[in-house]
Amino acid sequence: MNFALRIPDYYKDEIMHLKGDVSINQFIINALAEKISALRTEAYLQERASRGSRQHALSILDKVPNVPPEDYDRV
């Protein structure tokens, strides 16, 4: 599939600066893939959240012991 794409100069200049060693075509394909992935992930998480229960999640968290973290778990 081919598309004629008009890119404003300010985007073209930014792409040229950021693209590194890849072609502009590959840069744009990667940007599209990232956007599609982000939108699909958002839809997936919204669907999962719609099946969830805040009360159920809080009841699970209530079972966690109230103790200080282990040394290896401290920030």
PDB file of C-alpha atoms in Angstrom:
ATOM      1  CA  MET A   1       0.000   0.000   0.000  1.00  0.00           C
ATOM      2  CA  ASN A   2       1.352   3.396  -0.945  1.00  0.00           C
ATOM      3  CA  PHE A   3       0.332   6.836   0.244  1.00  0.00           C
ATOM      4  CA  ALA A   4       1.396  10.268  -0.867  1.00  0.00           C
ATOM      5  CA  LEU A   5       2.249  12.023   2.357  1.00  0.00           C
ATOM      6  CA  ARG A   6       2.761  15.743   2.819  1.00  0.00           C
ATOM      7  CA  ILE A   7       4.860  16.507   5.850  1.00  0.00           C
ATOM      8  CA  PRO A   8       5.126  20.124   7.040  1.00  0.00           C
ATOM      9  CA  ASP A   9       8.694  21.407   7.072  1.00  0.00           C
ATOM     10  CA  TYR A  10       8.731  21.722  10.858  1.00  0.00           C
ATOM     11  CA  TYR A  11       7.948  17.989  11.182  1.00  0.00           C
ATOM     12  CA  LYS A  12      10.379  17.054   8.430  1.00  0.00           C
ATOM     13  CA  ASP A  13      13.177  18.944  10.161  1.00  0.00           C
ATOM     14  CA  GLU A  14      12.370  17.218  13.465  1.00  0.00           C
ATOM     15  CA  ILE A  15      12.236  13.792  11.811  1.00  0.00           C
ATOM     16  CA  MET A  16      15.599  14.396  10.142  1.00  0.00           C
ATOM     17  CA  HIS A  17      17.047  15.307  13.534  1.00  0.00           C
ATOM     18  CA  LEU A  18      15.576  12.283  15.362  1.00  0.00           C
ATOM     19  CA  LYS A  19      15.609   9.481  12.799  1.00  0.00           C
ATOM     20  CA  GLY A  20      19.225   8.437  13.228  1.00  0.00           C
ATOM     21  CA  ASP A  21      20.433   5.911  10.656  1.00  0.00           C
ATOM     22  CA  VAL A  22      16.995   4.828   9.416  1.00  0.00           C
ATOM     23  CA  SER A  23      15.127   6.178   6.411  1.00  0.00           C
ATOM     24  CA  ILE A  24      12.302   8.667   6.812  1.00  0.00           C
ATOM     25  CA  ASN A  25       9.968   5.949   5.521  1.00  0.00           C
ATOM     26  CA  GLN A  26      11.080   3.501   8.220  1.00  0.00           C
ATOM     27  CA  PHE A  27      10.870   6.222  10.881  1.00  0.00           C
ATOM     28  CA  ILE A  28       7.258   6.969   9.917  1.00  0.00           C
ATOM     29  CA  ILE A  29       6.355   3.257   9.794  1.00  0.00           C
ATOM     30  CA  ASN A  30       7.785   2.820  13.304  1.00  0.00           C
ATOM     31  CA  ALA A  31       5.867   5.875  14.532  1.00  0.00           C
ATOM     32  CA  LEU A  32       2.633   4.443  13.101  1.00  0.00           C
ATOM     33  CA  ALA A  33       3.308   1.068  14.724  1.00  0.00           C
ATOM     34  CA  GLU A  34       3.898   2.738  18.102  1.00  0.00           C
ATOM     35  CA  LYS A  35       0.676   4.758  17.804  1.00  0.00           C
ATOM     36  CA  ILE A  36      -1.378   1.698  16.811  1.00  0.00           C
ATOM     37  CA  SER A  37       0.119  -0.244  19.718  1.00  0.00           C
ATOM     38  CA  ALA A  38      -0.667   2.574  22.165  1.00  0.00           C
ATOM     39  CA  LEU A  39      -4.284   2.819  20.991  1.00  0.00           C
ATOM     40  CA  ARG A  40      -4.787  -0.954  21.151  1.00  0.00           C
ATOM     41  CA  THR A  41      -3.226  -1.076  24.614  1.00  0.00           C
ATOM     42  CA  GLU A  42      -5.484   1.710  25.832  1.00  0.00           C
ATOM     43  CA  ALA A  43      -8.569  -0.075  24.483  1.00  0.00           C
ATOM     44  CA  TYR A  44      -7.441  -3.352  26.076  1.00  0.00           C
ATOM     45  CA  LEU A  45      -6.867  -1.726  29.465  1.00  0.00           C
ATOM     46  CA  GLN A  46     -10.212   0.070  29.337  1.00  0.00           C
ATOM     47  CA  GLU A  47     -11.947  -3.209  28.536  1.00  0.00           C
ATOM     48  CA  ARG A  48     -10.146  -4.958  31.414  1.00  0.00           C
ATOM     49  CA  ALA A  49     -10.983  -2.102  33.779  1.00  0.00           C
ATOM     50  CA  SER A  50     -14.654  -2.320  32.840  1.00  0.00           C
ATOM     51  CA  ARG A  51     -14.685  -5.945  34.062  1.00  0.00           C
ATOM     52  CA  GLY A  52     -12.846  -5.142  37.277  1.00  0.00           C
ATOM     53  CA  SER A  53     -14.108  -4.164  40.682  1.00  0.00           C
ATOM     54  CA  ARG A  54     -12.505  -1.466  42.788  1.00  0.00           C
ATOM     55  CA  GLN A  55     -13.897  -3.103  45.916  1.00  0.00           C
ATOM     56  CA  HIS A  56     -12.378  -6.466  44.962  1.00  0.00           C
ATOM     57  CA  ALA A  57      -8.977  -4.882  44.327  1.00  0.00           C
ATOM     58  CA  LEU A  58      -9.075  -3.084  47.679  1.00  0.00           C
ATOM     59  CA  SER A  59     -10.051  -6.311  49.455  1.00  0.00           C
ATOM     60  CA  ILE A  60      -6.967  -8.004  47.989  1.00  0.00           C
ATOM     61  CA  LEU A  61      -4.738  -5.120  49.086  1.00  0.00           C
ATOM     62  CA  ASP A  62      -6.196  -5.369  52.596  1.00  0.00           C
ATOM     63  CA  LYS A  63      -4.617  -8.838  52.855  1.00  0.00           C
ATOM     64  CA  VAL A  64      -1.081  -7.468  52.427  1.00  0.00           C
ATOM     65  CA  PRO A  65       0.748  -7.438  55.756  1.00  0.00           C
ATOM     66  CA  ASN A  66       1.656  -4.024  57.131  1.00  0.00           C
ATOM     67  CA  VAL A  67       5.401  -4.558  57.573  1.00  0.00           C
ATOM     68  CA  PRO A  68       8.431  -2.537  56.508  1.00  0.00           C
ATOM     69  CA  PRO A  69      10.001  -3.565  53.180  1.00  0.00           C
ATOM     70  CA  GLU A  70      12.985  -5.906  53.028  1.00  0.00           C
ATOM     71  CA  ASP A  71      16.385  -4.231  52.562  1.00  0.00           C
ATOM     72  CA  TYR A  72      16.567  -5.381  48.918  1.00  0.00           C
ATOM     73  CA  ASP A  73      13.172  -3.792  48.264  1.00  0.00           C
ATOM     74  CA  ARG A  74      13.971  -0.311  49.568  1.00  0.00           C
ATOM     75  CA  VAL A  75      14.445   2.635  47.268  1.00  0.00           C
TER      76      VAL A  75
END
